[in-house]
């Protein structure tokens, strides 16, 4: 099943069921007005939404043309946004960029931060920054959305709480982050609003690419129309999604609609390219002695997308332009 949120003028938008090929959509106010409303009662709502989905795919009901530019983020605001950093090749390269060591605990205990969830950008909303000297970087990730997760859930138990998946551009302002982290707390200014892909999907939509814990498909990022990287999201993921959920719920319960990010998708084999600029810069320093790739500039565009084995877009594409605020 695939779901999206129409930017209908209301604060949280209007929930729509989307067909498998991302061509048609049907608003479903008779079931739930918003995605959060559906997630709050997922056990009873999901079968009703699935019926609409099957009818739409089978041509039994007529939908309206899906216009991505009219979509908001599937969850425009969420109760919780916990972003892991499960690809340790990414962690190692980013820490090298700011001269930080890799503590041994990172191999056994997931790294995670609590991000701002009060506003997620839609798939085509611009990246607005006041100064391009902030060091604007894209970060392509996979994200899962949960139902209510009890405190202390184990990784084995956490699998059943994964209800939806999508993609996120977890934007970073690289030149602001080092001074923030040096204070001993976490990100605030260095992490502006993130953008979500056009649609969220139930795990079954991924077929064999979803093993219950990881997505085994390339995540492609294009910068100004050129392929920047296509690392495989299923490889080199030190901590899978059930482990990340369990980590996040160690001392708190997680409310339905919580987003758990994979962290920037990264492979040890850097020849597949990168999901963020800073990794390329670090490899340039290692190989050439200096970083030559700049961060994003005004007018630059980034596209993030994942396709199935037949080349069909699963979540639709995040396509953003960087603009001055």
Short mmCIF file of C-alpha atoms in Angstrom, two decimals:
data_model
loop_
_atom_site.label_atom_id
_atom_site.label_comp_id
_atom_site.label_asym_id
_atom_site.label_seq_id
_atom_site.Cartn_x
_atom_site.Cartn_y
_atom_site.Cartn_z
CA UNK A 1 0.00 0.00 0.00
CA UNK A 2 1.16 3.52 -0.82
CA UNK A 3 -0.01 6.70 0.90
CA UNK A 4 0.62 10.42 0.41
CA UNK A 5 -0.52 13.74 1.85
CA UNK A 6 -2.10 16.41 -0.34
CA UNK A 7 -1.17 19.99 0.54
CA UNK A 8 -4.83 20.96 0.87
CA UNK A 9 -4.38 24.16 2.85
CA UNK A 10 -4.89 22.61 6.28
CA UNK A 11 -1.97 22.37 8.67
CA UNK A 12 -1.53 18.60 8.29
CA UNK A 13 -2.86 18.14 4.75
CA UNK A 14 -5.22 15.43 3.48
CA UNK A 15 -4.43 11.71 3.41
CA UNK A 16 -4.57 10.00 0.00
CA UNK A 17 -4.17 6.42 -1.17
CA UNK A 18 -1.81 6.25 -4.16
CA UNK A 19 -1.63 3.53 -6.80
CA UNK A 20 1.42 1.30 -7.18
CA UNK A 21 2.74 3.20 -10.22
CA UNK A 22 2.41 6.63 -8.56
CA UNK A 23 -0.01 7.85 -11.22
CA UNK A 24 -3.37 8.10 -9.43
CA UNK A 25 -4.59 8.98 -5.96
CA UNK A 26 -7.81 8.95 -3.94
CA UNK A 27 -8.48 11.14 -0.88
CA UNK A 28 -9.90 9.02 1.95
CA UNK A 29 -11.58 11.37 4.49
CA UNK A 30 -14.18 8.68 5.17
CA UNK A 31 -11.38 6.58 6.71
CA UNK A 32 -8.85 9.09 8.03
CA UNK A 33 -8.20 12.76 7.38
CA UNK A 34 -4.45 12.57 7.93
CA UNK A 35 -1.69 9.98 8.01
CA UNK A 36 -1.21 10.55 11.73
CA UNK A 37 -4.89 9.81 12.30
CA UNK A 38 -4.47 6.53 10.43
CA UNK A 39 -1.33 5.63 12.39
CA UNK A 40 -3.08 6.32 15.70
CA UNK A 41 -5.50 3.46 14.93
CA UNK A 42 -3.40 1.51 12.45
CA UNK A 43 -4.76 -1.96 13.29
CA UNK A 44 -8.28 -0.94 12.26
CA UNK A 45 -7.40 1.69 9.64
CA UNK A 46 -4.86 -0.26 7.58
CA UNK A 47 -7.30 -2.91 6.24
CA UNK A 48 -9.72 -0.19 5.11
CA UNK A 49 -6.94 1.72 3.36
CA UNK A 50 -5.68 -1.51 1.79
CA UNK A 51 -9.12 -2.14 0.30
CA UNK A 52 -9.04 1.27 -1.36
CA UNK A 53 -5.53 0.58 -2.59
CA UNK A 54 -6.48 -2.71 -4.19
CA UNK A 55 -9.56 -1.16 -5.80
CA UNK A 56 -7.51 1.72 -7.19
CA UNK A 57 -4.90 -0.63 -8.66
CA UNK A 58 -7.60 -2.85 -10.09
CA UNK A 59 -9.39 0.02 -11.81
CA UNK A 60 -12.53 -0.49 -9.73
CA UNK A 61 -12.47 3.10 -8.50
CA UNK A 62 -11.37 6.24 -10.29
CA UNK A 63 -8.62 8.39 -8.89
CA UNK A 64 -7.25 11.83 -9.65
CA UNK A 65 -3.89 12.35 -11.32
CA UNK A 66 -1.10 12.43 -8.75
CA UNK A 67 0.69 15.78 -8.98
CA UNK A 68 3.87 15.63 -6.89
CA UNK A 69 4.16 19.42 -6.74
CA UNK A 70 0.86 19.46 -4.82
CA UNK A 71 2.07 17.06 -2.14
CA UNK A 72 3.21 17.92 1.35
CA UNK A 73 5.44 15.64 3.37
CA UNK A 74 3.48 12.45 4.15
CA UNK A 75 3.82 13.43 7.80
CA UNK A 76 4.05 17.21 7.81
CA UNK A 77 4.79 17.16 11.52
CA UNK A 78 5.50 14.16 13.70
CA UNK A 79 5.62 13.38 17.39
CA UNK A 80 9.15 12.02 17.16
CA UNK A 81 12.09 12.02 14.73
CA UNK A 82 15.00 9.85 15.82
CA UNK A 83 17.81 9.60 13.31
CA UNK A 84 20.37 6.86 13.66
CA UNK A 85 23.77 6.65 12.04
CA UNK A 86 23.85 2.98 11.20
CA UNK A 87 26.41 3.07 8.37
CA UNK A 88 29.75 3.28 10.13
CA UNK A 89 31.67 4.06 6.95
CA UNK A 90 29.71 7.33 6.93
CA UNK A 91 30.34 7.95 10.63
CA UNK A 92 34.06 7.37 10.22
CA UNK A 93 34.38 9.67 7.21
CA UNK A 94 32.33 12.50 8.77
CA UNK A 95 34.29 12.32 12.00
CA UNK A 96 37.53 12.46 10.04
CA UNK A 97 36.26 15.65 8.41
CA UNK A 98 36.10 17.36 11.80
CA UNK A 99 39.15 15.65 13.32
CA UNK A 100 37.24 13.37 15.70
CA UNK A 101 38.16 9.80 16.56
CA UNK A 102 35.88 6.75 16.29
CA UNK A 103 35.16 5.51 19.83
CA UNK A 104 34.97 1.69 20.06
CA UNK A 105 31.42 1.88 21.45
CA UNK A 106 30.10 2.93 18.04
CA UNK A 107 30.50 -0.69 16.89
CA UNK A 108 28.20 -2.01 19.62
CA UNK A 109 25.89 0.88 20.56
CA UNK A 110 23.93 2.81 17.89
CA UNK A 111 24.55 6.50 17.40
CA UNK A 112 21.27 8.45 17.35
CA UNK A 113 20.06 12.02 17.67
CA UNK A 114 16.62 13.54 18.24
CA UNK A 115 15.82 15.86 15.36
CA UNK A 116 13.24 18.55 14.86
CA UNK A 117 9.95 16.95 13.89
CA UNK A 118 7.65 19.97 14.03
CA UNK A 119 8.05 20.60 10.30
CA UNK A 120 9.03 18.23 7.51
CA UNK A 121 9.50 19.67 4.05
CA UNK A 122 7.50 18.31 1.15
CA UNK A 123 9.29 16.42 -1.64
CA UNK A 124 9.70 19.49 -3.81
CA UNK A 125 9.94 22.24 -1.20
CA UNK A 126 13.19 24.21 -1.54
CA UNK A 127 16.11 24.08 0.86
CA UNK A 128 16.06 27.63 2.20
CA UNK A 129 19.17 28.98 3.93
CA UNK A 130 20.19 32.50 4.83
CA UNK A 131 23.87 32.04 3.94
CA UNK A 132 25.49 29.46 1.67
CA UNK A 133 28.62 29.75 3.84
CA UNK A 134 26.78 27.49 6.30
CA UNK A 135 28.03 24.53 4.26
CA UNK A 136 24.79 23.04 2.98
CA UNK A 137 24.89 19.27 2.46
CA UNK A 138 22.22 16.75 1.49
CA UNK A 139 22.00 13.38 3.25
CA UNK A 140 20.01 10.60 1.60
CA UNK A 141 18.48 8.09 4.02
CA UNK A 142 15.83 5.43 4.45
CA UNK A 143 13.30 5.94 7.25
CA UNK A 144 10.72 3.72 8.91
CA UNK A 145 7.54 4.87 10.65
CA UNK A 146 6.22 2.97 13.65
CA UNK A 147 2.99 2.41 15.47
CA UNK A 148 3.01 2.66 19.29
CA UNK A 149 6.24 1.07 20.57
CA UNK A 150 6.45 0.06 24.24
CA UNK A 151 9.36 1.04 26.44
CA UNK A 152 12.06 -1.62 26.52
CA UNK A 153 11.08 -3.34 23.28
CA UNK A 154 13.63 -5.87 22.02
CA UNK A 155 14.90 -5.88 18.43
CA UNK A 156 12.93 -9.07 17.77
CA UNK A 157 9.75 -7.44 19.06
CA UNK A 158 10.46 -4.18 17.22
CA UNK A 159 10.06 -5.77 13.79
CA UNK A 160 6.29 -5.89 14.12
CA UNK A 161 6.13 -2.16 14.90
CA UNK A 162 7.50 -1.10 11.50
CA UNK A 163 4.41 -0.03 9.55
CA UNK A 164 5.67 2.27 6.79
CA UNK A 165 8.88 3.22 5.00
CA UNK A 166 10.00 6.23 2.99
CA UNK A 167 13.08 8.32 2.15
CA UNK A 168 14.40 11.45 3.82
CA UNK A 169 16.86 14.19 2.93
CA UNK A 170 18.34 14.92 6.35
CA UNK A 171 19.90 18.26 5.43
CA UNK A 172 23.04 19.31 7.30
CA UNK A 173 24.77 22.66 7.64
CA UNK A 174 28.30 21.32 7.91
CA UNK A 175 30.06 24.55 8.85
CA UNK A 176 27.74 25.11 11.83
CA UNK A 177 27.86 21.60 13.27
CA UNK A 178 31.42 21.42 14.70
CA UNK A 179 30.99 24.39 17.03
CA UNK A 180 27.60 23.08 18.19
CA UNK A 181 28.94 19.63 19.02
CA UNK A 182 31.99 21.13 20.74
CA UNK A 183 29.66 22.52 23.41
CA UNK A 184 28.79 18.99 24.49
CA UNK A 185 25.13 18.92 23.46
CA UNK A 186 23.62 18.06 20.06
CA UNK A 187 22.44 19.62 16.82
CA UNK A 188 20.04 22.54 16.62
CA UNK A 189 21.20 25.16 14.12
CA UNK A 190 23.17 22.63 12.10
CA UNK A 191 20.05 20.59 11.32
CA UNK A 192 17.28 22.54 9.53
CA UNK A 193 14.01 20.92 8.44
CA UNK A 194 14.38 17.58 6.65
CA UNK A 195 12.42 16.62 3.52
CA UNK A 196 10.40 13.43 3.02
CA UNK A 197 9.70 11.54 -0.22
CA UNK A 198 6.26 11.91 -1.87
CA UNK A 199 4.83 8.63 -0.58
CA UNK A 200 5.17 6.18 2.28
CA UNK A 201 4.77 2.46 1.62
CA UNK A 202 3.97 -0.62 3.64
CA UNK A 203 6.86 -3.10 3.86
CA UNK A 204 5.22 -5.61 1.51
CA UNK A 205 5.59 -3.12 -1.36
CA UNK A 206 9.35 -3.75 -1.27
CA UNK A 207 8.97 -7.47 -1.94
CA UNK A 208 12.17 -9.48 -1.45
CA UNK A 209 14.19 -6.27 -1.09
CA UNK A 210 12.79 -5.99 2.46
CA UNK A 211 13.98 -8.69 4.86
CA UNK A 212 12.16 -7.32 7.88
CA UNK A 213 15.13 -5.28 9.02
CA UNK A 214 16.91 -3.69 6.03
CA UNK A 215 16.14 -2.49 2.49
CA UNK A 216 18.39 -4.22 -0.04
CA UNK A 217 18.29 -1.72 -2.90
CA UNK A 218 20.51 1.11 -4.15
CA UNK A 219 19.63 4.62 -3.01
CA UNK A 220 20.42 7.03 -5.82
CA UNK A 221 21.33 10.68 -5.34
CA UNK A 222 21.68 13.14 -8.22
CA UNK A 223 23.31 16.54 -7.79
CA UNK A 224 22.52 19.05 -10.54
CA UNK A 225 21.40 16.20 -12.80
CA UNK A 226 24.50 14.02 -12.39
CA UNK A 227 24.57 10.77 -10.45
CA UNK A 228 26.43 11.44 -7.20
CA UNK A 229 26.07 8.03 -5.60
CA UNK A 230 24.11 4.80 -5.49
CA UNK A 231 25.22 2.87 -2.39
CA UNK A 232 23.19 -0.20 -1.46
CA UNK A 233 21.03 0.47 1.60
CA UNK A 234 21.21 -3.17 2.66
CA UNK A 235 24.99 -3.36 2.81
CA UNK A 236 27.31 -2.19 5.59
CA UNK A 237 24.39 -1.24 7.86
CA UNK A 238 25.88 -2.01 11.25
CA UNK A 239 22.55 -1.61 13.07
CA UNK A 240 19.31 -2.58 11.36
CA UNK A 241 15.94 -0.88 11.87
CA UNK A 242 14.68 -3.18 14.67
CA UNK A 243 17.93 -2.52 16.55
CA UNK A 244 17.53 1.24 16.03
CA UNK A 245 13.93 1.13 17.27
CA UNK A 246 14.98 -0.88 20.32
CA UNK A 247 17.73 1.64 21.03
CA UNK A 248 15.31 4.56 20.78
CA UNK A 249 12.82 2.84 23.10
CA UNK A 250 15.34 1.85 25.78
CA UNK A 251 14.13 4.50 28.24
CA UNK A 252 10.90 5.76 26.66
CA UNK A 253 7.93 4.50 24.73
CA UNK A 254 7.57 5.71 21.14
CA UNK A 255 4.27 7.15 19.98
CA UNK A 256 2.61 6.06 16.74
CA UNK A 257 4.01 8.16 13.94
CA UNK A 258 7.60 8.08 15.21
CA UNK A 259 10.16 8.24 12.40
CA UNK A 260 13.41 6.30 12.75
CA UNK A 261 16.13 7.18 10.25
CA UNK A 262 18.88 4.89 9.02
CA UNK A 263 21.45 7.64 8.87
CA UNK A 264 23.16 8.54 5.61
CA UNK A 265 23.38 5.44 3.43
CA UNK A 266 27.02 4.61 2.88
CA UNK A 267 29.08 1.67 1.70
CA UNK A 268 32.65 0.75 2.53
CA UNK A 269 33.16 0.44 -1.23
CA UNK A 270 33.26 4.14 -2.07
CA UNK A 271 33.29 3.45 -5.83
CA UNK A 272 29.46 3.40 -5.69
CA UNK A 273 29.56 7.06 -4.81
CA UNK A 274 28.07 8.86 -1.86
CA UNK A 275 24.79 10.00 -0.31
CA UNK A 276 26.27 13.25 1.03
CA UNK A 277 28.93 15.73 -0.03
CA UNK A 278 31.11 15.55 3.05
CA UNK A 279 32.02 11.91 2.38
CA UNK A 280 33.37 12.79 -1.05
CA UNK A 281 35.33 15.67 0.47
CA UNK A 282 36.93 13.34 3.02
CA UNK A 283 37.94 10.87 0.31
CA UNK A 284 39.43 13.75 -1.69
CA UNK A 285 41.50 14.74 1.34
CA UNK A 286 42.71 11.16 1.73
CA UNK A 287 43.54 10.68 -1.95
CA UNK A 288 44.53 14.19 -3.08
CA UNK A 289 45.46 16.02 0.11
CA UNK A 290 42.62 18.54 -0.06
CA UNK A 291 38.85 18.70 -0.51
CA UNK A 292 37.89 20.14 -3.89
CA UNK A 293 34.13 19.48 -4.05
CA UNK A 294 32.20 22.46 -2.63
CA UNK A 295 29.04 22.24 -0.60
CA UNK A 296 25.74 23.26 -2.21
CA UNK A 297 25.26 26.71 -3.73
CA UNK A 298 22.11 28.71 -4.43
CA UNK A 299 20.35 27.24 -7.44
CA UNK A 300 21.78 23.76 -6.95
CA UNK A 301 19.34 20.86 -7.14
CA UNK A 302 19.37 17.46 -5.45
CA UNK A 303 17.26 14.42 -6.36
CA UNK A 304 16.96 11.34 -4.13
CA UNK A 305 15.16 8.21 -5.30
CA UNK A 306 14.99 4.44 -4.86
CA UNK A 307 13.81 2.10 -7.61
CA UNK A 308 12.78 -1.54 -7.47
CA UNK A 309 14.45 -4.31 -9.49
CA UNK A 310 12.28 -3.38 -12.51
CA UNK A 311 13.35 0.25 -12.39
CA UNK A 312 10.06 1.59 -10.96
CA UNK A 313 10.18 4.37 -8.41
CA UNK A 314 9.04 3.08 -5.04
CA UNK A 315 8.58 6.25 -3.00
CA UNK A 316 8.74 8.89 -5.72
CA UNK A 317 11.64 11.32 -5.74
CA UNK A 318 12.73 14.07 -3.39
CA UNK A 319 13.67 16.96 -5.70
CA UNK A 320 14.83 20.15 -4.05
CA UNK A 321 16.48 23.39 -5.08
CA UNK A 322 18.62 25.40 -2.69
CA UNK A 323 17.40 28.98 -2.32
CA UNK A 324 18.20 32.04 -0.24
CA UNK A 325 15.70 32.61 2.60
#
